[in-house]
């Protein structure tokens, strides 16, 4: 197990180095002056130029420049944003929790809805209920997320007027930034309107979470169902049944434990899709997260922001990927042998 | 015993493809998906001949015409016109070329490239293959939209550039899948037997490996196709892919978004087509997967 972990850490280091090389080369690949792309300064005066060239090692070879870039990334100097001339790392710190909050709730919904539905669908694979769940899952799987979001906005916000269409919380409430996670921040802020603010934030949260949860939930349903059906045909299930265990006992003790193992792995694999979908959801619901920021950066030709967005999002996805894989190996003795 | 002989002879006479078709056509949903898929395919090929109006002709006497089922509509414009007086029906028909047709081309391109790289990776061993794997793992983790954003930032927005981005985003999963499928085949006894007969790598690949993995390839291609359709539409919607005059479904939705109060049907129709296209692909994919599984079990 220790050897396995060491190998994973080694792989992680390798992947991060490759990622940073990619991010570094973007400074040259993007249109415009590489020095501007690296510093994020829109105009560089004549006095600054020699200083910056020396600091960013632009007069030296690519390898020296890359090493300098790596040092800056590690020390937290990520340059400035073209659009706002603010420090990128500060901006990202403000935006990332919003995305994480949305993605985390969607992922939670997909567990608590998707896995039970998948299990129900697997119990009687030819039953009406199972067919209905599968049809529902296939429909949800095929929905283009932006269309689905717009349909829900049309119904719940424009026609019925029940839910707000944009933002994280009404403009009336002022929640000081502490952790960046809206619900936690509201609970931490000692205000007399806490209840109302919480309710308001939840109303804002409902539609985006529902939209974002659709795809992972359907994936969970399909995957849990397939995995259960496969496990259900194994001989140890037949043995357990032959021993005299009841259906629910077999399901709990032998079925679920084995069937849910590959599901943990699936989370890691689906996380990258989840982030892609979260970015689109953020744009539609004007959710102030990193996805909307990145897409705005394209319109504003804000290259340093795109570069740092690549670093931060890929790091996030890789870390989640690696964590779920390690967890999977931890729970599954069979996978440890490899 | 005689009966047994008859059945097995009958089974032997049936080619695997025909067996697959029998299992596939027994599923109603899969056949419905196939019909829908073929309809989209034909539409993508023939749409220039079918459009009742020029999809890019702006008719300023007929702005925002209501659909023909409403009292204000005209029967010549079945779904009405948009804010520039263009016939929505014709635009939706032509849009199948971009959203569906280009997705098919993208997937075929990615499949061919994936086949090449996956074969090279699958047939080789050692350090080279290990390094290759790790690079693939990295590529698999970058979200497709992020990759598209980067490529658009380098090359500028446009349908062609996003096509490259989507192809690149699809490639790793193809290479991964093909490499695993080939590695699985190479471990089979019949490959070793064939090798002992004196077959070289190319003969093994073309006569044994390829015929045995084409079903997996098709399955991978259907899954990639649904992703490609969704991604092209999403990028068009975000304004990074097809640009506004182009009648791409996602871009059309973004155009009609400002008019969501006045003419919600514009947003609904284009999205419905994307949904149906993806649904047809997924139905075919699921049907195929079930059929393959059924045939393997029997």
Coordinates of C-alpha atoms in Angstrom, one line a residue:
Chain A
X1 CA 0.0 0.0 0.0
X2 CA 2.8 2.4 0.8
X3 CA 4.5 1.6 -2.4
X4 CA 1.3 2.2 -4.2
X5 CA 0.9 5.6 -2.5
X6 CA 4.5 6.5 -3.4
X7 CA 3.9 5.7 -7.0
X8 CA 0.7 7.8 -7.0
X9 CA 2.6 10.7 -5.5
X10 CA 5.3 10.3 -8.1
X11 CA 2.7 10.3 -10.8
X12 CA 1.0 13.3 -9.3
X13 CA 4.3 15.2 -9.4
X14 CA 4.8 14.2 -13.0
X15 CA 1.4 15.4 -14.0
X16 CA 1.8 18.7 -12.3
X17 CA 5.1 19.3 -14.0
X18 CA 3.6 18.5 -17.3
X19 CA 0.6 20.8 -16.5
X20 CA 2.9 23.7 -15.5
X21 CA 4.9 23.3 -18.7
X22 CA 1.6 23.5 -20.7
X23 CA 0.6 26.6 -18.7
X24 CA 4.0 28.2 -19.2
X25 CA 4.0 27.6 -23.0
X26 CA 0.6 29.3 -23.2
X27 CA 2.3 32.5 -22.4
X28 CA 4.0 32.2 -25.8
X29 CA 1.2 30.6 -27.6
X30 CA -1.4 33.2 -26.8
X31 CA -1.5 36.3 -29.1
X32 CA 0.4 39.3 -27.8
X33 CA 3.7 39.9 -26.0
X34 CA 4.8 37.0 -23.8
X35 CA 6.0 39.4 -21.1
X36 CA 2.6 41.0 -20.9
X37 CA 0.9 37.6 -20.8
X38 CA 3.2 36.6 -17.9
X39 CA 3.0 39.8 -15.8
X40 CA -0.6 40.7 -16.7
X41 CA 0.4 44.3 -17.0
X42 CA -1.4 46.0 -19.9
X43 CA 1.1 48.7 -20.5
X44 CA 4.7 48.4 -19.6
X45 CA 6.6 51.7 -19.4
X46 CA 10.2 52.1 -20.7
X47 CA 11.6 52.3 -17.1
X48 CA 9.8 49.1 -16.0
X49 CA 10.9 47.1 -19.1
X50 CA 14.5 46.2 -18.2
X51 CA 13.5 45.5 -14.6
X52 CA 10.7 43.1 -15.6
X53 CA 12.9 41.4 -18.2
X54 CA 15.4 40.7 -15.5
X55 CA 12.8 39.6 -13.1
X56 CA 11.0 37.3 -15.5
X57 CA 14.3 36.1 -17.0
X58 CA 13.1 37.0 -20.5
X59 CA 16.7 37.5 -21.6
X60 CA 17.6 33.9 -20.8
X61 CA 16.6 30.6 -22.3
X62 CA 13.2 29.0 -22.1
X63 CA 14.3 26.6 -19.4
X64 CA 15.4 29.4 -17.1
X65 CA 12.2 31.2 -17.8
X66 CA 10.2 28.1 -17.0
X67 CA 12.0 27.6 -13.7
X68 CA 11.3 31.3 -12.8
X69 CA 7.7 30.7 -13.7
X70 CA 7.5 27.6 -11.5
X71 CA 9.0 29.6 -8.6
X72 CA 6.5 32.4 -9.0
X73 CA 3.6 29.9 -9.1
X74 CA 4.7 28.2 -6.0
X75 CA 5.4 31.5 -4.1
X76 CA 1.9 32.6 -5.0
X77 CA 2.7 35.4 -7.5
X78 CA 0.4 34.5 -10.4
X79 CA 0.5 37.9 -12.1
X80 CA -2.3 40.3 -12.7
X81 CA -5.6 40.1 -14.5
X82 CA -5.7 42.1 -17.8
X83 CA -9.3 43.1 -17.1
X84 CA -9.2 44.3 -13.5
X85 CA -5.5 44.7 -12.9
X86 CA -6.0 42.8 -9.6
X87 CA -3.9 39.9 -8.4
X88 CA -5.1 36.8 -10.0
X89 CA -4.7 34.6 -7.0
X90 CA -6.9 36.9 -4.9
X91 CA -9.6 36.9 -7.6
X92 CA -9.5 33.1 -7.9
X93 CA -9.8 32.8 -4.1
X94 CA -13.0 34.9 -4.2
X95 CA -14.5 32.9 -7.1
X96 CA -13.5 29.3 -6.6
X97 CA -15.6 28.6 -3.5
X98 CA -18.8 29.6 -5.4
X99 CA -18.0 27.0 -8.1
X100 CA -17.1 24.4 -5.5
X101 CA -20.3 25.1 -3.5
X102 CA -22.4 24.5 -6.6
X103 CA -20.5 21.4 -7.7
X104 CA -20.5 19.9 -4.2
X105 CA -24.3 20.3 -3.8
X106 CA -24.9 18.8 -7.2
X107 CA -22.7 15.9 -6.5
X108 CA -24.5 15.3 -3.1
X109 CA -27.8 15.3 -4.9
X110 CA -26.5 12.8 -7.4
X111 CA -25.5 10.5 -4.6
X112 CA -28.7 10.7 -2.6
X113 CA -30.9 10.5 -5.6
X114 CA -28.9 8.6 -8.2
X115 CA -27.6 5.7 -6.1
X116 CA -31.0 4.6 -4.5
X117 CA -32.7 4.9 -7.9
X118 CA -30.0 2.9 -9.5
X119 CA -30.4 0.2 -6.9
X120 CA -34.2 0.1 -7.3
X121 CA -33.8 -0.1 -11.0
X122 CA -31.5 -3.1 -10.6
X123 CA -33.7 -5.1 -8.3
X124 CA -36.3 -6.0 -10.9
X125 CA -34.5 -5.2 -14.2
X126 CA -37.6 -6.0 -16.4
X127 CA -40.2 -4.4 -14.2
X128 CA -42.2 -1.3 -15.1
X129 CA -40.5 0.8 -12.4
X130 CA -37.0 -0.1 -13.6
X131 CA -37.9 0.7 -17.2
X132 CA -39.3 4.0 -16.1
X133 CA -36.1 4.9 -14.2
X134 CA -33.9 3.8 -17.1
X135 CA -36.0 5.9 -19.5
X136 CA -35.7 8.9 -17.1
X137 CA -32.0 8.4 -16.8
X138 CA -31.5 8.2 -20.6
X139 CA -33.6 11.4 -21.0
X140 CA -31.6 13.3 -18.4
X141 CA -28.3 12.0 -19.9
X142 CA -29.3 13.4 -23.3
X143 CA -30.5 16.8 -22.1
X144 CA -28.3 19.7 -23.3
X145 CA -27.6 21.5 -20.1
X146 CA -28.1 25.0 -21.3
X147 CA -31.4 24.2 -22.9
X148 CA -32.6 22.5 -19.7
X149 CA -31.5 25.5 -17.7
X150 CA -33.4 27.8 -20.0
X151 CA -36.5 25.7 -19.9
X152 CA -36.5 25.7 -16.1
X153 CA -35.9 29.4 -16.0
X154 CA -38.8 29.9 -18.4
X155 CA -41.2 27.8 -16.3
X156 CA -40.2 28.6 -12.8
X157 CA -38.9 32.2 -13.1
X158 CA -40.7 33.7 -16.0
X159 CA -44.1 32.0 -16.0
X160 CA -44.5 31.1 -12.3
X161 CA -42.2 33.7 -10.9
X162 CA -41.3 31.4 -8.0
X163 CA -37.5 31.5 -8.2
X164 CA -34.9 34.1 -9.1
X165 CA -32.9 33.7 -12.3
X166 CA -29.5 35.0 -11.4
X167 CA -26.9 35.5 -8.7
X168 CA -26.2 33.8 -5.4
X169 CA -28.3 36.0 -3.1
X170 CA -30.6 39.0 -3.3
X171 CA -28.8 42.4 -3.5
X172 CA -30.6 43.5 -0.2
X173 CA -28.4 41.2 1.9
X174 CA -24.8 42.0 2.5
X175 CA -22.9 39.0 3.5
X176 CA -19.2 39.6 4.4
X177 CA -16.8 37.3 2.6
X178 CA -15.3 34.8 5.0
X179 CA -15.0 31.3 3.6
X180 CA -16.6 32.1 0.2
X181 CA -19.2 29.4 0.7
X182 CA -22.5 31.4 0.8
X183 CA -24.4 29.2 3.3
X184 CA -21.5 29.0 5.7
X185 CA -20.9 32.7 5.4
X186 CA -24.5 33.5 6.2
X187 CA -24.4 31.3 9.3
X188 CA -21.1 33.0 10.4
X189 CA -22.4 36.5 9.8
X190 CA -24.2 37.5 13.0
X191 CA -27.0 39.4 11.4
X192 CA -30.6 39.8 12.5
X193 CA -31.8 38.8 9.1
X194 CA -30.0 35.5 9.1
X195 CA -33.1 33.4 8.5
X196 CA -34.3 35.5 5.6
X197 CA -30.8 35.6 4.1
X198 CA -30.5 31.9 4.3
X199 CA -33.9 31.3 2.7
X200 CA -33.1 33.8 0.0
X201 CA -29.7 32.1 -0.7
X202 CA -31.4 28.7 -0.9
X203 CA -33.9 30.0 -3.4
X204 CA -31.1 31.2 -5.5
X205 CA -29.3 27.9 -5.1
X206 CA -32.2 25.7 -6.1
X207 CA -32.3 26.1 -9.9
X208 CA -28.6 26.0 -10.6
X209 CA -28.1 23.0 -8.4
X210 CA -31.0 21.2 -10.0
X211 CA -29.7 21.9 -13.5
X212 CA -26.1 20.9 -12.6
X213 CA -27.2 17.8 -10.7
X214 CA -29.1 16.3 -13.7
X215 CA -26.2 14.9 -15.5
X216 CA -24.3 13.4 -12.6
X217 CA -27.5 11.9 -11.2
X218 CA -28.3 10.2 -14.4
X219 CA -24.8 8.9 -14.7
X220 CA -25.0 7.6 -11.2
X221 CA -28.3 5.8 -11.9
X222 CA -27.0 4.2 -15.0
X223 CA -23.7 3.2 -13.5
X224 CA -25.1 1.9 -10.2
X225 CA -27.7 -0.1 -12.1
X226 CA -25.2 -1.7 -14.4
X227 CA -22.8 -2.4 -11.6
X228 CA -25.6 -4.0 -9.4
X229 CA -26.7 -6.2 -12.3
X230 CA -23.2 -7.4 -12.8
X231 CA -22.6 -8.1 -9.1
X232 CA -26.0 -9.8 -8.9
X233 CA -24.9 -12.5 -11.3
X234 CA -21.7 -13.3 -9.4
X235 CA -21.4 -16.7 -7.8
X236 CA -20.9 -15.3 -4.3
X237 CA -24.3 -13.8 -4.4
X238 CA -25.8 -17.2 -5.3
X239 CA -23.8 -18.7 -2.4
X240 CA -25.1 -16.2 0.0
X241 CA -28.6 -16.9 -1.2
X242 CA -28.1 -20.6 -0.9
X243 CA -26.9 -20.1 2.7
X244 CA -30.3 -18.8 3.4
X245 CA -29.8 -15.1 3.7
X246 CA -32.9 -13.1 2.8
X247 CA -32.9 -10.8 -0.3
X248 CA -32.3 -7.6 1.7
X249 CA -29.5 -9.2 3.7
X250 CA -27.8 -10.3 0.5
X251 CA -28.3 -6.9 -1.0
X252 CA -26.8 -5.1 2.0
X253 CA -24.0 -7.4 3.0
X254 CA -22.8 -8.6 -0.4
X255 CA -24.5 -6.7 -3.2
X256 CA -24.1 -3.1 -2.2
X257 CA -20.6 -3.2 -1.0
X258 CA -19.3 -4.7 -4.1
X259 CA -21.5 -2.8 -6.5
X260 CA -20.7 0.6 -5.0
X261 CA -16.9 0.2 -5.3
X262 CA -16.7 1.0 -9.0
X263 CA -19.2 3.9 -8.3
X264 CA -16.6 5.7 -6.1
X265 CA -14.2 5.5 -9.0
X266 CA -16.8 6.9 -11.3
X267 CA -17.0 10.1 -9.3
X268 CA -13.4 10.9 -10.1
X269 CA -13.9 10.2 -13.8
X270 CA -17.0 12.3 -14.0
X271 CA -15.6 15.3 -12.1
X272 CA -14.1 16.8 -15.2
X273 CA -17.5 16.7 -16.9
X274 CA -19.1 18.1 -13.8
X275 CA -16.7 21.1 -13.9
X276 CA -17.5 21.7 -17.6
X277 CA -21.2 21.7 -16.9
X278 CA -20.7 23.9 -13.9
X279 CA -19.0 26.5 -16.1
X280 CA -22.0 26.5 -18.5
X281 CA -24.5 26.6 -15.6
X282 CA -22.6 29.6 -14.1
X283 CA -22.9 31.5 -17.3
X284 CA -26.6 31.0 -17.6
X285 CA -27.4 31.7 -13.9
X286 CA -24.9 34.6 -13.6
X287 CA -23.3 32.6 -10.8
X288 CA -20.1 34.5 -9.8
X289 CA -17.9 31.4 -10.0
X290 CA -14.7 30.6 -11.8
X291 CA -16.4 29.2 -14.9
X292 CA -18.2 32.4 -15.7
X293 CA -15.0 34.3 -15.0
X294 CA -13.1 32.2 -17.5
X295 CA -15.6 32.5 -20.2
X296 CA -15.7 36.3 -19.7
X297 CA -11.9 36.2 -19.9
X298 CA -12.2 34.9 -23.5
X299 CA -14.4 37.8 -24.5
X300 CA -12.0 40.2 -22.8
X301 CA -8.9 38.5 -24.2
X302 CA -7.7 38.2 -20.6
X303 CA -4.9 35.7 -21.3
X304 CA -3.3 35.6 -17.8
X305 CA -6.7 34.7 -16.3
X306 CA -7.1 31.8 -18.8
X307 CA -3.6 30.6 -18.0
X308 CA -4.2 30.6 -14.2
X309 CA -7.7 29.2 -14.7
X310 CA -6.2 26.2 -16.5
X311 CA -3.8 25.7 -13.6
X312 CA -6.3 25.9 -10.9
X313 CA -9.1 23.9 -12.5
X314 CA -6.8 21.1 -13.7
X315 CA -5.2 20.9 -10.3
X316 CA -8.6 20.6 -8.8
X317 CA -9.7 17.9 -11.2
X318 CA -6.5 15.9 -10.9
X319 CA -6.6 16.0 -7.1
X320 CA -10.1 14.8 -7.0
X321 CA -9.3 12.1 -9.5
X322 CA -6.3 10.9 -7.6
X323 CA -8.2 11.0 -4.2
X324 CA -11.1 8.9 -5.5
X325 CA -8.6 6.4 -7.0
X326 CA -6.7 6.1 -3.8
X327 CA -10.0 5.7 -1.9
X328 CA -11.1 3.1 -4.3
X329 CA -7.8 1.2 -3.8
X330 CA -8.1 1.5 -0.1
X331 CA -11.5 -0.1 0.0
X332 CA -10.9 -2.7 -2.7
X333 CA -8.2 -5.2 -1.9
X334 CA -8.3 -6.6 -5.4
X335 CA -7.2 -3.3 -6.9
X336 CA -4.2 -3.1 -4.6
X337 CA -2.4 -6.0 -6.3
X338 CA -1.7 -4.1 -9.4
Chain B
X1 CA -29.3 -34.9 -30.1
X2 CA -30.4 -34.4 -33.6
X3 CA -32.3 -31.2 -32.6
X4 CA -29.1 -29.9 -31.0
X5 CA -27.3 -30.4 -34.2
X6 CA -29.9 -28.5 -36.2
X7 CA -29.8 -25.5 -33.9
X8 CA -26.1 -25.2 -33.8
X9 CA -25.9 -25.4 -37.6
X10 CA -28.5 -22.7 -37.8
X11 CA -26.5 -20.6 -35.4
X12 CA -23.3 -21.2 -37.3
X13 CA -24.9 -20.1 -40.6
X14 CA -25.8 -16.8 -39.0
X15 CA -23.0 -14.3 -39.1
X16 CA -22.2 -12.3 -36.0
X17 CA -23.4 -9.1 -37.6
X18 CA -26.8 -10.7 -38.4
X19 CA -27.1 -12.0 -34.9
X20 CA -26.3 -8.6 -33.6
X21 CA -29.0 -7.0 -35.8
X22 CA -31.6 -9.5 -34.6
X23 CA -30.9 -8.7 -31.0
X24 CA -30.7 -5.0 -31.8
X25 CA -34.0 -4.9 -33.7
X26 CA -35.8 -6.7 -30.9
X27 CA -35.5 -3.5 -28.9
X28 CA -38.2 -1.0 -29.8
X29 CA -36.3 2.0 -28.3
X30 CA -33.1 1.2 -30.2
X31 CA -35.0 0.9 -33.5
X32 CA -36.7 4.2 -32.8
X33 CA -33.3 5.7 -32.0
X34 CA -31.9 4.4 -35.3
X35 CA -34.8 5.8 -37.3
X36 CA -34.3 9.2 -35.7
X37 CA -30.6 9.0 -36.2
X38 CA -31.0 8.1 -39.9
X39 CA -33.4 11.0 -40.2
X40 CA -30.9 13.4 -38.8
X41 CA -28.2 12.0 -41.0
X42 CA -30.3 12.4 -44.1
X43 CA -31.2 15.9 -43.0
X44 CA -27.6 16.8 -42.6
X45 CA -26.8 15.6 -46.1
X46 CA -30.0 16.8 -47.9
X47 CA -31.0 19.9 -46.0
X48 CA -29.9 22.5 -48.7
X49 CA -32.4 20.8 -51.0
X50 CA -35.2 20.7 -48.4
X51 CA -35.3 24.3 -47.0
X52 CA -38.4 26.2 -48.2
X53 CA -36.6 29.5 -47.9
X54 CA -33.0 30.8 -47.9
X55 CA -31.9 30.4 -44.2
X56 CA -29.8 33.5 -44.4
X57 CA -32.2 35.7 -46.3
X58 CA -33.4 38.6 -44.1
X59 CA -36.9 39.7 -44.9
X60 CA -37.6 43.0 -43.1
X61 CA -41.3 42.9 -43.9
X62 CA -41.7 39.8 -41.8
X63 CA -39.9 40.3 -38.5
X64 CA -40.7 38.0 -35.6
X65 CA -43.6 36.3 -37.4
X66 CA -45.4 33.9 -35.1
X67 CA -45.5 30.2 -35.7
X68 CA -48.1 29.0 -38.3
X69 CA -50.4 27.4 -35.7
X70 CA -51.0 30.8 -34.1
X71 CA -53.5 33.2 -35.7
X72 CA -50.8 35.7 -36.6
X73 CA -48.6 33.2 -38.4
X74 CA -48.3 32.3 -42.1
X75 CA -48.3 28.8 -43.4
X76 CA -45.3 29.5 -45.6
X77 CA -43.3 30.0 -42.5
X78 CA -44.2 27.0 -40.3
X79 CA -42.2 28.0 -37.3
X80 CA -42.3 31.8 -37.9
X81 CA -39.3 34.1 -38.4
X82 CA -36.7 35.5 -36.1
X83 CA -35.9 39.1 -35.3
X84 CA -34.1 39.6 -38.6
X85 CA -37.0 38.1 -40.6
X86 CA -35.2 34.8 -41.4
X87 CA -37.3 31.6 -41.7
X88 CA -36.7 29.6 -38.4
X89 CA -37.7 26.3 -40.0
X90 CA -35.1 26.6 -42.8
X91 CA -32.5 27.7 -40.3
X92 CA -33.2 24.7 -38.1
X93 CA -33.0 22.3 -41.1
X94 CA -29.7 23.8 -42.2
X95 CA -28.5 23.7 -38.6
X96 CA -28.4 19.9 -38.7
X97 CA -25.3 20.2 -40.9
X98 CA -23.4 22.1 -38.3
X99 CA -24.6 20.6 -35.0
X100 CA -25.0 17.0 -36.2
X101 CA -22.9 16.8 -39.4
X102 CA -19.8 18.4 -38.0
X103 CA -20.2 16.3 -34.8
X104 CA -20.1 13.2 -37.0
X105 CA -17.0 14.4 -38.9
X106 CA -15.3 15.3 -35.6
X107 CA -16.0 11.9 -34.1
X108 CA -14.8 10.1 -37.3
X109 CA -11.6 12.2 -37.2
X110 CA -11.0 11.5 -33.5
X111 CA -11.7 7.8 -34.0
X112 CA -9.1 7.5 -36.8
X113 CA -6.5 9.4 -34.9
X114 CA -7.3 7.4 -31.8
X115 CA -7.1 4.2 -33.7
X116 CA -3.6 5.1 -34.9
X117 CA -2.3 6.2 -31.5
X118 CA -4.1 3.6 -29.6
X119 CA -2.7 0.8 -31.8
X120 CA 0.8 2.2 -31.4
X121 CA 0.4 2.3 -27.7
X122 CA -1.3 -1.0 -27.5
X123 CA 1.2 -2.9 -29.6
X124 CA 4.2 -1.4 -27.8
X125 CA 5.4 -2.1 -24.3
X126 CA 7.8 -0.8 -21.7
X127 CA 8.8 2.7 -20.8
X128 CA 7.5 4.3 -24.0
X129 CA 4.0 3.0 -23.3
X130 CA 4.2 4.0 -19.6
X131 CA 5.1 7.7 -20.4
X132 CA 2.4 7.7 -23.0
X133 CA -0.1 6.5 -20.5
X134 CA 0.7 9.3 -18.1
X135 CA 0.4 12.0 -20.7
X136 CA -3.0 10.5 -21.6
X137 CA -4.0 10.6 -18.0
X138 CA -3.2 14.3 -17.9
X139 CA -5.1 14.9 -21.1
X140 CA -8.1 13.1 -19.7
X141 CA -8.3 15.3 -16.7
X142 CA -8.5 18.7 -18.6
X143 CA -12.2 19.5 -18.9
X144 CA -13.3 19.7 -22.5
X145 CA -14.7 23.2 -22.2
X146 CA -11.4 24.4 -20.7
X147 CA -9.5 22.9 -23.6
X148 CA -11.8 24.6 -26.0
X149 CA -11.4 27.9 -24.2
X150 CA -7.6 27.6 -24.5
X151 CA -7.7 26.7 -28.1
X152 CA -10.2 29.5 -28.8
X153 CA -7.9 31.9 -26.9
X154 CA -4.9 30.9 -29.1
X155 CA -6.6 30.6 -32.5
X156 CA -9.7 32.8 -32.0
X157 CA -13.4 31.8 -32.0
X158 CA -15.0 29.9 -34.8
X159 CA -16.6 26.6 -35.7
X160 CA -13.5 25.1 -37.2
X161 CA -11.3 26.0 -34.2
X162 CA -13.8 24.5 -31.8
X163 CA -14.0 21.4 -34.0
X164 CA -10.3 20.9 -33.4
X165 CA -10.8 21.5 -29.7
X166 CA -13.5 18.9 -29.4
X167 CA -11.5 16.4 -31.5
X168 CA -8.6 16.9 -29.1
X169 CA -10.9 16.5 -26.1
X170 CA -12.3 13.3 -27.5
X171 CA -9.0 11.8 -28.5
X172 CA -7.7 10.7 -25.1
X173 CA -10.7 8.5 -24.3
X174 CA -10.5 6.9 -27.7
X175 CA -6.8 6.2 -27.3
X176 CA -7.4 4.9 -23.8
X177 CA -10.2 2.6 -24.8
X178 CA -8.6 1.3 -28.0
X179 CA -5.3 0.6 -26.2
X180 CA -7.1 -1.4 -23.5
X181 CA -9.2 -3.3 -26.0
X182 CA -6.0 -4.2 -28.0
X183 CA -4.1 -5.2 -24.9
X184 CA -7.0 -7.5 -23.9
X185 CA -7.0 -9.1 -27.3
X186 CA -3.3 -9.6 -27.3
X187 CA -3.6 -11.7 -24.2
X188 CA -5.9 -14.1 -25.8
X189 CA -4.8 -17.7 -26.6
X190 CA -5.8 -17.4 -30.2
X191 CA -3.5 -14.5 -30.8
X192 CA -0.6 -16.6 -29.4
X193 CA -1.6 -19.5 -31.6
X194 CA -1.7 -17.3 -34.6
X195 CA 1.7 -15.8 -33.7
X196 CA 3.2 -19.3 -33.4
X197 CA 1.9 -19.9 -36.9
X198 CA 4.3 -17.2 -38.0
X199 CA 2.0 -14.2 -38.2
X200 CA 3.6 -10.8 -37.9
X201 CA 2.2 -7.8 -36.0
X202 CA 0.4 -6.3 -38.9
X203 CA -1.4 -9.6 -39.7
X204 CA -2.4 -10.1 -36.1
X205 CA -3.7 -6.6 -36.0
X206 CA -5.7 -6.6 -39.2
X207 CA -7.0 -10.2 -39.1
X208 CA -7.6 -10.8 -35.4
X209 CA -7.5 -7.6 -33.3
X210 CA -9.5 -5.3 -35.6
X211 CA -12.4 -7.6 -36.3
X212 CA -12.7 -8.3 -32.5
X213 CA -12.7 -4.8 -31.4
X214 CA -14.9 -3.1 -33.9
X215 CA -18.0 -3.4 -31.7
X216 CA -16.2 -1.6 -28.9
X217 CA -15.1 1.0 -31.4
X218 CA -18.7 1.6 -32.4
X219 CA -19.8 1.9 -28.8
X220 CA -17.1 4.4 -28.1
X221 CA -18.0 6.3 -31.2
X222 CA -21.7 6.6 -30.2
X223 CA -20.7 7.8 -26.7
X224 CA -18.3 10.3 -28.2
X225 CA -20.9 11.5 -30.8
X226 CA -23.3 12.4 -28.1
X227 CA -20.6 14.4 -26.3
X228 CA -19.5 16.0 -29.5
X229 CA -23.1 17.2 -30.4
X230 CA -23.5 18.6 -26.9
X231 CA -20.1 20.3 -26.9
X232 CA -20.6 21.9 -30.3
X233 CA -24.0 23.2 -29.3
X234 CA -22.7 24.4 -25.9
X235 CA -19.7 26.2 -27.5
X236 CA -22.0 27.8 -30.1
X237 CA -24.3 28.9 -27.3
X238 CA -21.4 30.5 -25.4
X239 CA -20.4 32.3 -28.5
X240 CA -17.1 30.5 -28.7
X241 CA -18.0 28.2 -31.6
X242 CA -20.1 28.9 -34.6
X243 CA -20.5 32.7 -34.9
X244 CA -23.9 34.5 -35.1
X245 CA -25.0 34.4 -38.7
X246 CA -24.3 30.7 -38.9
X247 CA -27.5 28.6 -38.3
X248 CA -25.9 26.4 -35.7
X249 CA -28.5 25.3 -33.1
X250 CA -26.5 26.4 -30.1
X251 CA -25.7 29.8 -31.6
X252 CA -29.4 30.2 -32.7
X253 CA -30.4 29.6 -29.1
X254 CA -28.0 32.3 -27.9
X255 CA -29.4 34.7 -30.6
X256 CA -33.0 34.2 -29.6
X257 CA -32.1 34.4 -25.9
X258 CA -32.7 38.2 -25.9
X259 CA -36.2 37.5 -27.2
X260 CA -37.1 34.9 -24.6
X261 CA -40.1 37.0 -23.4
X262 CA -41.3 37.8 -26.9
X263 CA -40.7 34.5 -28.7
X264 CA -39.8 31.7 -26.4
X265 CA -40.4 29.1 -29.2
X266 CA -37.1 30.1 -30.8
X267 CA -35.1 29.0 -27.8
X268 CA -37.2 25.9 -27.2
X269 CA -37.1 24.6 -30.8
X270 CA -33.3 24.7 -31.4
X271 CA -32.7 23.1 -28.0
X272 CA -35.3 20.4 -28.7
X273 CA -33.4 19.4 -31.8
X274 CA -30.1 19.1 -29.9
X275 CA -31.9 17.0 -27.3
X276 CA -33.4 14.7 -30.0
X277 CA -30.1 14.3 -31.8
X278 CA -28.3 13.4 -28.6
X279 CA -31.2 11.1 -27.5
X280 CA -31.2 9.2 -30.8
X281 CA -27.4 8.6 -30.5
X282 CA -27.8 7.4 -27.0
X283 CA -30.7 5.1 -27.8
X284 CA -28.7 3.5 -30.6
X285 CA -25.7 3.2 -28.3
X286 CA -27.6 1.6 -25.5
X287 CA -29.4 -0.8 -28.0
X288 CA -26.1 -1.7 -29.5
X289 CA -24.5 -2.3 -26.1
X290 CA -27.4 -4.6 -25.0
X291 CA -27.3 -6.5 -28.3
X292 CA -23.6 -7.1 -27.9
X293 CA -24.0 -8.2 -24.4
X294 CA -26.9 -10.6 -25.3
X295 CA -24.9 -12.2 -28.1
X296 CA -21.9 -12.7 -25.9
X297 CA -24.0 -14.3 -23.2
X298 CA -25.7 -16.7 -25.6

